[in-house]
Short mmCIF file of C-alpha atoms in Angstrom, two decimals:
data_model
loop_
_atom_site.label_atom_id
_atom_site.label_comp_id
_atom_site.label_asym_id
_atom_site.label_seq_id
_atom_site.Cartn_x
_atom_site.Cartn_y
_atom_site.Cartn_z
CA MET A 1 -21.92 -1.80 -13.71
CA LEU A 2 -19.04 -0.62 -11.16
CA ARG A 3 -16.60 -3.67 -9.98
CA VAL A 4 -13.62 -3.29 -7.46
CA VAL A 5 -10.45 -4.36 -7.44
CA PHE A 6 -7.77 -4.33 -4.01
CA GLY A 7 -4.16 -4.59 -4.41
CA PRO A 8 -0.84 -3.39 -4.29
CA ILE A 9 0.06 -0.49 -7.48
CA THR A 10 2.58 -2.14 -9.67
CA PHE A 11 3.03 0.31 -12.20
CA ALA A 12 1.67 3.75 -12.08
CA SER A 13 2.49 6.60 -14.76
CA PHE A 14 0.68 9.38 -17.12
CA GLY A 15 -3.11 8.31 -17.01
CA SER A 16 -3.09 4.60 -15.80
CA VAL A 17 -2.41 2.55 -13.06
CA ILE A 18 -1.71 -1.18 -13.19
CA VAL A 19 -3.11 -3.01 -10.04
CA ASP A 20 -2.38 -6.63 -9.60
CA GLY A 21 -1.45 -7.24 -13.38
CA ASP A 22 -4.15 -5.13 -15.08
CA ARG A 23 -4.43 -1.93 -16.16
CA PHE A 24 -6.80 0.62 -15.74
CA ASP A 25 -7.45 4.19 -16.91
CA ASP A 26 -7.49 6.65 -13.94
CA SER A 27 -6.97 10.10 -15.82
CA ARG A 28 -10.57 11.30 -14.70
CA VAL A 29 -10.35 10.64 -11.11
CA PRO A 30 -8.18 12.23 -8.07
CA THR A 31 -6.54 9.20 -6.03
CA LEU A 32 -7.76 9.80 -2.64
CA VAL A 33 -6.86 9.07 0.87
CA GLU A 34 -8.56 8.85 3.95
CA ASN A 35 -5.99 10.41 6.87
CA GLU A 36 -9.09 10.88 9.29
CA PRO A 37 -12.29 9.39 9.38
CA GLY A 38 -14.54 11.06 7.14
CA VAL A 39 -11.78 13.61 5.63
CA LEU A 40 -10.24 12.82 2.26
CA THR A 41 -7.01 13.69 0.89
CA GLN A 42 -5.98 13.95 -2.53
CA THR A 43 -2.68 12.20 -2.91
CA GLU A 44 -0.65 10.40 -5.72
CA ALA A 45 -0.82 6.65 -6.46
CA ARG A 46 2.47 5.37 -5.91
CA LEU A 47 4.41 1.99 -6.52
CA GLY A 48 3.70 -0.41 -4.22
CA GLU A 49 0.73 1.35 -2.39
CA ARG A 50 -2.53 -1.14 -1.88
CA VAL A 51 -5.77 1.04 -3.27
CA GLU A 52 -9.65 -0.01 -3.86
CA LEU A 53 -10.17 0.82 -7.48
CA GLU A 54 -13.87 1.14 -8.77
CA TYR A 55 -13.82 0.90 -12.20
CA ASP A 56 -16.66 0.41 -15.01
CA THR A 57 -16.67 -2.54 -17.84
CA ALA A 58 -14.30 -0.28 -20.06
CA GLY A 59 -11.43 -0.30 -17.46
CA VAL A 60 -12.09 3.14 -16.43
CA ALA A 61 -11.23 4.16 -12.97
CA ARG A 62 -14.60 5.59 -11.41
CA ARG A 63 -12.85 5.84 -7.93
CA LEU A 64 -9.17 5.21 -6.27
CA MET A 65 -8.51 5.26 -2.99
CA VAL A 66 -5.26 4.40 -1.29
CA GLN A 67 -5.24 2.01 2.02
CA SER A 68 -2.72 1.22 4.10
CA ALA A 69 -2.50 -2.08 5.71
CA LEU A 70 -1.41 -1.00 8.93
CA VAL A 71 0.23 2.51 10.61
CA GLY A 72 1.70 2.55 13.90
CA ALA A 73 5.15 2.48 15.59
CA VAL A 74 7.75 -0.27 14.75
CA GLU A 75 8.14 -2.56 17.97
CA THR A 76 10.77 -4.51 16.80
CA VAL A 77 13.22 -5.34 13.61
CA SER A 78 14.33 -8.72 12.40
CA ALA A 79 16.48 -7.96 9.42
CA PRO A 80 16.34 -9.09 6.81
CA VAL A 81 13.29 -10.71 6.79
CA GLY A 82 11.06 -7.83 8.65
CA PHE A 83 9.50 -6.11 11.51
CA SER A 84 6.54 -5.83 13.93
CA VAL A 85 4.14 -2.95 13.86
CA LEU A 86 1.28 -3.53 16.71
CA GLY A 87 1.93 -6.93 17.26
CA GLN A 88 1.72 -7.64 13.71
CA PRO A 89 4.68 -9.01 12.09
CA VAL A 90 5.37 -7.51 8.67
CA LEU A 91 7.81 -9.52 5.78
CA VAL A 92 9.75 -7.78 3.50
CA ASN A 93 11.08 -8.72 0.11
CA ALA A 94 13.72 -7.77 -1.86
CA ASP A 95 13.72 -10.70 -4.57
CA ALA A 96 11.31 -10.40 -7.32
CA ARG A 97 11.35 -14.18 -8.05
CA ARG A 98 9.60 -14.51 -4.63
CA GLY A 99 6.99 -12.12 -5.24
CA PRO A 100 6.27 -8.37 -5.04
CA VAL A 101 9.46 -6.24 -4.12
CA THR A 102 9.17 -4.35 -1.11
CA GLN A 103 9.26 -0.64 -1.93
CA TYR A 104 10.54 2.04 0.62
CA ALA A 105 9.72 6.18 1.11
CA GLY A 106 9.93 8.61 3.51
CA GLY A 107 13.43 8.07 4.00
CA TYR A 108 14.10 4.71 4.09
CA ALA A 109 16.59 2.74 2.05
CA GLY A 110 15.80 -0.67 2.84
CA ILE A 111 14.82 -2.94 6.14
CA GLY A 112 18.21 -1.59 7.15
CA SER A 113 17.44 1.76 7.88
CA VAL A 114 13.91 0.69 10.18
CA GLN A 115 14.53 1.66 14.07
CA ALA A 116 12.14 0.44 16.31
CA GLY A 117 10.05 3.34 17.42
CA GLU A 118 9.82 4.92 14.33
CA ALA A 119 6.20 5.94 13.14
CA VAL A 120 5.76 3.42 9.78
CA GLU A 121 2.59 3.26 7.15
CA VAL A 122 2.82 -0.66 5.64
CA HIS A 123 1.00 -1.37 2.55
CA GLY A 124 0.95 -5.02 1.81
CA PHE A 125 -1.28 -8.11 1.73
CA VAL A 126 -2.26 -10.85 4.50
CA VAL A 127 -0.12 -14.00 3.99
CA ARG A 128 -0.18 -17.03 5.95
CA GLY A 129 2.77 -18.73 7.59
CA ALA A 130 3.85 -21.63 9.67
CA SER A 131 3.43 -19.27 12.96
CA GLY A 132 0.59 -17.81 11.82
CA PHE A 133 -0.53 -14.75 9.77
CA SER A 134 1.41 -11.73 8.48
CA ILE A 135 1.56 -8.66 6.19
CA GLN A 136 3.64 -8.98 3.01
CA ALA A 137 4.53 -5.65 2.77
CA THR A 138 4.81 -4.00 -0.92
CA ARG A 139 5.43 -0.72 0.52
CA VAL A 140 6.84 0.69 3.59
CA LYS A 141 6.80 4.38 4.38
CA LYS A 142 8.42 6.19 7.17
CA ARG A 143 6.05 8.80 8.69
CA ALA A 144 6.91 12.38 10.55
CA ALA A 145 4.44 11.32 13.29
CA LEU A 146 1.72 8.73 14.03
CA PRO A 147 -1.83 9.86 12.93
CA ALA A 148 -4.23 11.16 15.51
CA TYR A 149 -6.35 8.27 14.36
CA LEU A 150 -5.45 4.43 13.67
#
């Protein structure tokens, strides 16, 4: 019987991955991403990426898919709190006491290097706040360009 877990990667190394605090053996499956409809590409599992992991009762991964929460152009930046993409507020976190610390990639060193107009890929989870719903970013990656498919 296969089970499924969704969440951010909190550790990935040498044949195992930790998703939301649970360790899984991923040594026998490739990590895949769907960059365009129906086209899967092999990638690496990285800290902070949001994944869908199918596993068996022994904790062995049978399928590992990277699934970003949001891809688009940065509209506004409100450092140090976050930014918006496609009208969706994105919150960042630098304090481990407040939850997962946002990881940055693709040339970003932190929220101070994110600029309006740049293409980004955001991994994270939905949170509810006083003004509505936001994405709590676990990983923000600068992309060279927007993908053909959003």
